[in-house]
């Protein structure tokens, strides 16, 4: 049956994405691809299309474990049956839903078999179905913690181990993990991020001709998917043949010690902590050479591999943009190439002098000693660069590819316990004769195991679902940016605090927003977000100076929180000295208006924290009065750094 997926060869405007996917197809042991980018940039289209061009695999029809013919799983009755014969079939492409249960992913007791008197048999899960294939996760950054933990364990071992309900099962689970995500929804846990071998940032093409071609191809595909796929079949077949050739060639591809030393040098220069980067770059460079039909890795292979392996692993400083410094990468590669050329010239000169020139050899050795003595501080770098000399240079490989926030409502979070855990994940089931939420699977399993020969559900078999629900928090900063000496310090504290809170936004599902007030009004400087990148862009330039429109800021805070009426309890963090001097209405009293807004916030039960920024010997104490009206604690900003301000805020959230 012909696939109706959009043809991989017809994807246009995303060459780096296609390259990354092809590399993981050449060497599935690499670990997969993370595709990050805006909506509508062919992330899912390309991922789903990959399966159609992969070389077919041997598989026995009906096998739930995708066993290899040489080593069938001990639990696979299909492959172990007499006369079982394997045939060529498409590589499995399995989608892992965000709301999947652990039983669905790992596997569980086969209740139907137990009911038929077949005893305790294992029902394979999604991990077994994805073995030797692709496990695809859309919006992987929204995946629940319990499933992330499962994936981390299986990805590390290549084996799925199930210990539950009297079952003890182990089966191979090696797959290529492909995940897509939009950074506006928050980032990944670092542990899972590092498991993705390659990472690609995708964006919509900026060239109008490319965009027009994208639209033209998509419209033609939607008009008749089968006919469109047939029109691209020749290019699809060519890619399939290229991948099969590359997979066969890969074991013969050489990457010498000089290249390996350069890999480690690049990882050190870009401050990559994980050693997985070195291993993956080694594999990616060899896969690039194999895909281009070569048996030796070139410098161009290493450079291309670095662009896919390093960006998501390097350590970033606050307000530093994501990605890889291309100029720095160019400099490192040029330095290595220069050293290679110099050493090649030296070797040619040494050969020209002849074996009988013992004096020349001694002099040459003396010169090398002097050179090493002249630059001891650069020994390590120079040695790595000189070792690179034996690597051949060449052109970059060209692949045969025919293509040139609003506040989240009812958001599931990880910090505060949700008042209603109906939507939380099921963590276990317990016996309960009067369950409010029936655990159907556990109830049936209890009845089947109690008396397999005479299945009958009794009240004693009933089980209650136990759920854990966590709600996300919105942390709203309201920051005084008026013209005082301490304004810049307040802003720097907010910058550091916001970014520190966002670094674990994925784990906690928190959102951060910033309101700044100065001059005649207040503005929502940063709309609620879990994206570090958006926060960096929004906070990169924070204006200061002017008067203090505090009541305007309190009113905007009310409106911002009102738009998230169904959101979990927020936390309002107010940085001000309380010296309001711009009224909401002409002739109004700014301070009285500020207190009136504070009373409205208190009536709504908004938890708050006031940081008093007042300085000098004569203090009015208005920040403390404002905190009292809000029913909030008042602290002095002078006592808090960005780090312990983060700890203070997190402590308050724990009490929300």
PDB file of N, CA and C in Angstrom, residues 478-480 482 515 517-522 547-557 574-584 590-591 593-595 597 622-623 626:
ATOM      1  N   UNK A 478       6.134  43.000  38.981  1.00  0.00           N
ATOM      2  CA  UNK A 478       5.753  44.392  38.738  1.00  0.00           C
ATOM      3  C   UNK A 478       6.902  45.247  39.242  1.00  0.00           C
ATOM      4  N   UNK A 479       7.608  45.894  38.311  1.00  0.00           N
ATOM      5  CA  UNK A 479       8.908  46.491  38.628  1.00  0.00           C
ATOM      6  C   UNK A 479       8.880  48.002  38.424  1.00  0.00           C
ATOM      7  N   UNK A 480       9.309  48.719  39.450  1.00  0.00           N
ATOM      8  CA  UNK A 480       9.438  50.175  39.389  1.00  0.00           C
ATOM      9  C   UNK A 480      10.674  50.533  38.565  1.00  0.00           C
ATOM     10  N   UNK A 482      11.107  53.771  37.479  1.00  0.00           N
ATOM     11  CA  UNK A 482      11.135  55.232  37.475  1.00  0.00           C
ATOM     12  C   UNK A 482      12.536  55.745  37.791  1.00  0.00           C
ATOM     13  N   UNK A 515       5.831  43.311  34.326  1.00  0.00           N
ATOM     14  CA  UNK A 515       5.240  44.627  34.089  1.00  0.00           C
ATOM     15  C   UNK A 515       6.238  45.668  34.570  1.00  0.00           C
ATOM     16  N   UNK A 517       6.908  49.883  35.093  1.00  0.00           N
ATOM     17  CA  UNK A 517       6.193  51.157  35.122  1.00  0.00           C
ATOM     18  C   UNK A 517       7.159  52.319  35.342  1.00  0.00           C
ATOM     19  N   UNK A 518       6.971  53.342  34.497  1.00  0.00           N
ATOM     20  CA  UNK A 518       7.792  54.552  34.527  1.00  0.00           C
ATOM     21  C   UNK A 518       7.082  55.635  33.727  1.00  0.00           C
ATOM     22  N   UNK A 519       7.493  56.871  33.918  1.00  0.00           N
ATOM     23  CA  UNK A 519       6.898  57.955  33.146  1.00  0.00           C
ATOM     24  C   UNK A 519       5.435  58.143  33.483  1.00  0.00           C
ATOM     25  N   UNK A 520       4.549  57.997  32.484  1.00  0.00           N
ATOM     26  CA  UNK A 520       3.122  58.227  32.670  1.00  0.00           C
ATOM     27  C   UNK A 520       2.289  56.953  32.676  1.00  0.00           C
ATOM     28  N   UNK A 521       2.917  55.783  32.462  1.00  0.00           N
ATOM     29  CA  UNK A 521       2.118  54.567  32.332  1.00  0.00           C
ATOM     30  C   UNK A 521       2.923  53.330  32.679  1.00  0.00           C
ATOM     31  N   UNK A 522       2.241  52.202  32.640  1.00  0.00           N
ATOM     32  CA  UNK A 522       2.871  50.898  32.844  1.00  0.00           C
ATOM     33  C   UNK A 522       2.703  50.080  31.569  1.00  0.00           C
ATOM     34  N   UNK A 547       8.784  59.457  36.041  1.00  0.00           N
ATOM     35  CA  UNK A 547       7.955  59.476  37.246  1.00  0.00           C
ATOM     36  C   UNK A 547       7.526  58.058  37.630  1.00  0.00           C
ATOM     37  N   UNK A 548       6.643  57.970  38.658  1.00  0.00           N
ATOM     38  CA  UNK A 548       6.292  56.665  39.228  1.00  0.00           C
ATOM     39  C   UNK A 548       4.791  56.429  39.152  1.00  0.00           C
ATOM     40  N   UNK A 549       4.280  55.846  38.052  1.00  0.00           N
ATOM     41  CA  UNK A 549       2.841  55.573  37.890  1.00  0.00           C
ATOM     42  C   UNK A 549       2.436  54.252  38.547  1.00  0.00           C
ATOM     43  N   UNK A 550       2.608  54.146  39.836  1.00  0.00           N
ATOM     44  CA  UNK A 550       2.350  52.889  40.542  1.00  0.00           C
ATOM     45  C   UNK A 550       0.902  52.409  40.411  1.00  0.00           C
ATOM     46  N   UNK A 551      -0.115  53.289  40.541  1.00  0.00           N
ATOM     47  CA  UNK A 551      -1.491  52.772  40.387  1.00  0.00           C
ATOM     48  C   UNK A 551      -1.754  52.192  38.994  1.00  0.00           C
ATOM     49  N   UNK A 552      -1.109  52.748  37.956  1.00  0.00           N
ATOM     50  CA  UNK A 552      -1.245  52.193  36.611  1.00  0.00           C
ATOM     51  C   UNK A 552      -0.714  50.754  36.571  1.00  0.00           C
ATOM     52  N   UNK A 553       0.412  50.540  37.264  1.00  0.00           N
ATOM     53  CA  UNK A 553       1.001  49.202  37.287  1.00  0.00           C
ATOM     54  C   UNK A 553       0.103  48.216  38.021  1.00  0.00           C
ATOM     55  N   UNK A 554      -0.499  48.656  39.129  1.00  0.00           N
ATOM     56  CA  UNK A 554      -1.380  47.765  39.887  1.00  0.00           C
ATOM     57  C   UNK A 554      -2.627  47.423  39.061  1.00  0.00           C
ATOM     58  N   UNK A 555      -3.124  48.412  38.314  1.00  0.00           N
ATOM     59  CA  UNK A 555      -4.286  48.160  37.462  1.00  0.00           C
ATOM     60  C   UNK A 555      -3.947  47.168  36.348  1.00  0.00           C
ATOM     61  N   UNK A 556      -2.770  47.327  35.733  1.00  0.00           N
ATOM     62  CA  UNK A 556      -2.355  46.402  34.671  1.00  0.00           C
ATOM     63  C   UNK A 556      -2.130  45.000  35.228  1.00  0.00           C
ATOM     64  N   UNK A 557      -1.641  44.911  36.458  1.00  0.00           N
ATOM     65  CA  UNK A 557      -1.468  43.602  37.094  1.00  0.00           C
ATOM     66  C   UNK A 557      -2.817  42.911  37.272  1.00  0.00           C
ATOM     67  N   UNK A 574       6.228  42.406  43.684  1.00  0.00           N
ATOM     68  CA  UNK A 574       6.205  43.843  43.452  1.00  0.00           C
ATOM     69  C   UNK A 574       7.482  44.478  43.994  1.00  0.00           C
ATOM     70  N   UNK A 575       8.238  45.119  43.103  1.00  0.00           N
ATOM     71  CA  UNK A 575       9.468  45.814  43.483  1.00  0.00           C
ATOM     72  C   UNK A 575       9.220  47.314  43.382  1.00  0.00           C
ATOM     73  N   UNK A 576       9.121  48.007  44.515  1.00  0.00           N
ATOM     74  CA  UNK A 576       8.805  49.428  44.521  1.00  0.00           C
ATOM     75  C   UNK A 576       9.152  50.045  45.869  1.00  0.00           C
ATOM     76  N   UNK A 577       9.307  51.378  45.866  1.00  0.00           N
ATOM     77  CA  UNK A 577       9.444  52.100  47.136  1.00  0.00           C
ATOM     78  C   UNK A 577       8.114  52.705  47.563  1.00  0.00           C
ATOM     79  N   UNK A 578       7.069  52.530  46.733  1.00  0.00           N
ATOM     80  CA  UNK A 578       5.729  52.995  47.082  1.00  0.00           C
ATOM     81  C   UNK A 578       5.476  54.467  46.847  1.00  0.00           C
ATOM     82  N   UNK A 579       6.416  55.192  46.300  1.00  0.00           N
ATOM     83  CA  UNK A 579       6.281  56.648  46.150  1.00  0.00           C
ATOM     84  C   UNK A 579       5.556  56.986  44.844  1.00  0.00           C
ATOM     85  N   UNK A 580       4.274  56.656  44.787  1.00  0.00           N
ATOM     86  CA  UNK A 580       3.473  56.895  43.587  1.00  0.00           C
ATOM     87  C   UNK A 580       3.229  58.386  43.395  1.00  0.00           C
ATOM     88  N   UNK A 581       3.349  58.851  42.144  1.00  0.00           N
ATOM     89  CA  UNK A 581       3.113  60.272  41.873  1.00  0.00           C
ATOM     90  C   UNK A 581       2.410  60.529  40.538  1.00  0.00           C
ATOM     91  N   UNK A 582       1.848  59.495  39.925  1.00  0.00           N
ATOM     92  CA  UNK A 582       1.067  59.655  38.699  1.00  0.00           C
ATOM     93  C   UNK A 582      -0.277  58.961  38.908  1.00  0.00           C
ATOM     94  N   UNK A 583      -1.366  59.741  38.888  1.00  0.00           N
ATOM     95  CA  UNK A 583      -2.691  59.203  39.180  1.00  0.00           C
ATOM     96  C   UNK A 583      -3.332  58.583  37.942  1.00  0.00           C
ATOM     97  N   UNK A 584      -4.310  57.712  38.185  1.00  0.00           N
ATOM     98  CA  UNK A 584      -5.065  57.122  37.081  1.00  0.00           C
ATOM     99  C   UNK A 584      -5.977  58.147  36.427  1.00  0.00           C
ATOM    100  N   UNK A 590      -2.640  59.521  43.717  1.00  0.00           N
ATOM    101  CA  UNK A 590      -1.947  58.299  43.285  1.00  0.00           C
ATOM    102  C   UNK A 590      -1.810  57.253  44.380  1.00  0.00           C
ATOM    103  N   UNK A 591      -1.547  57.673  45.586  1.00  0.00           N
ATOM    104  CA  UNK A 591      -1.332  56.705  46.651  1.00  0.00           C
ATOM    105  C   UNK A 591      -2.639  56.008  47.035  1.00  0.00           C
ATOM    106  N   UNK A 593      -5.207  55.599  45.121  1.00  0.00           N
ATOM    107  CA  UNK A 593      -5.545  54.704  44.017  1.00  0.00           C
ATOM    108  C   UNK A 593      -4.729  53.411  44.084  1.00  0.00           C
ATOM    109  N   UNK A 594      -3.466  53.520  44.485  1.00  0.00           N
ATOM    110  CA  UNK A 594      -2.612  52.337  44.616  1.00  0.00           C
ATOM    111  C   UNK A 594      -3.162  51.394  45.673  1.00  0.00           C
ATOM    112  N   UNK A 595      -3.557  51.956  46.821  1.00  0.00           N
ATOM    113  CA  UNK A 595      -4.099  51.119  47.895  1.00  0.00           C
ATOM    114  C   UNK A 595      -5.427  50.496  47.488  1.00  0.00           C
ATOM    115  N   UNK A 597      -6.314  49.571  44.447  1.00  0.00           N
ATOM    116  CA  UNK A 597      -5.982  48.441  43.583  1.00  0.00           C
ATOM    117  C   UNK A 597      -5.446  47.260  44.395  1.00  0.00           C
ATOM    118  N   UNK A 622       6.156  53.308  52.748  1.00  0.00           N
ATOM    119  CA  UNK A 622       4.943  53.031  51.990  1.00  0.00           C
ATOM    120  C   UNK A 622       4.912  51.615  51.418  1.00  0.00           C
ATOM    121  N   UNK A 623       6.079  51.049  51.116  1.00  0.00           N
ATOM    122  CA  UNK A 623       6.101  49.681  50.596  1.00  0.00           C
ATOM    123  C   UNK A 623       5.557  48.709  51.636  1.00  0.00           C
ATOM    124  N   UNK A 626       1.834  49.104  51.722  1.00  0.00           N
ATOM    125  CA  UNK A 626       1.254  48.435  50.557  1.00  0.00           C
ATOM    126  C   UNK A 626       1.217  46.926  50.755  1.00  0.00           C
TER     127      UNK A 626
END
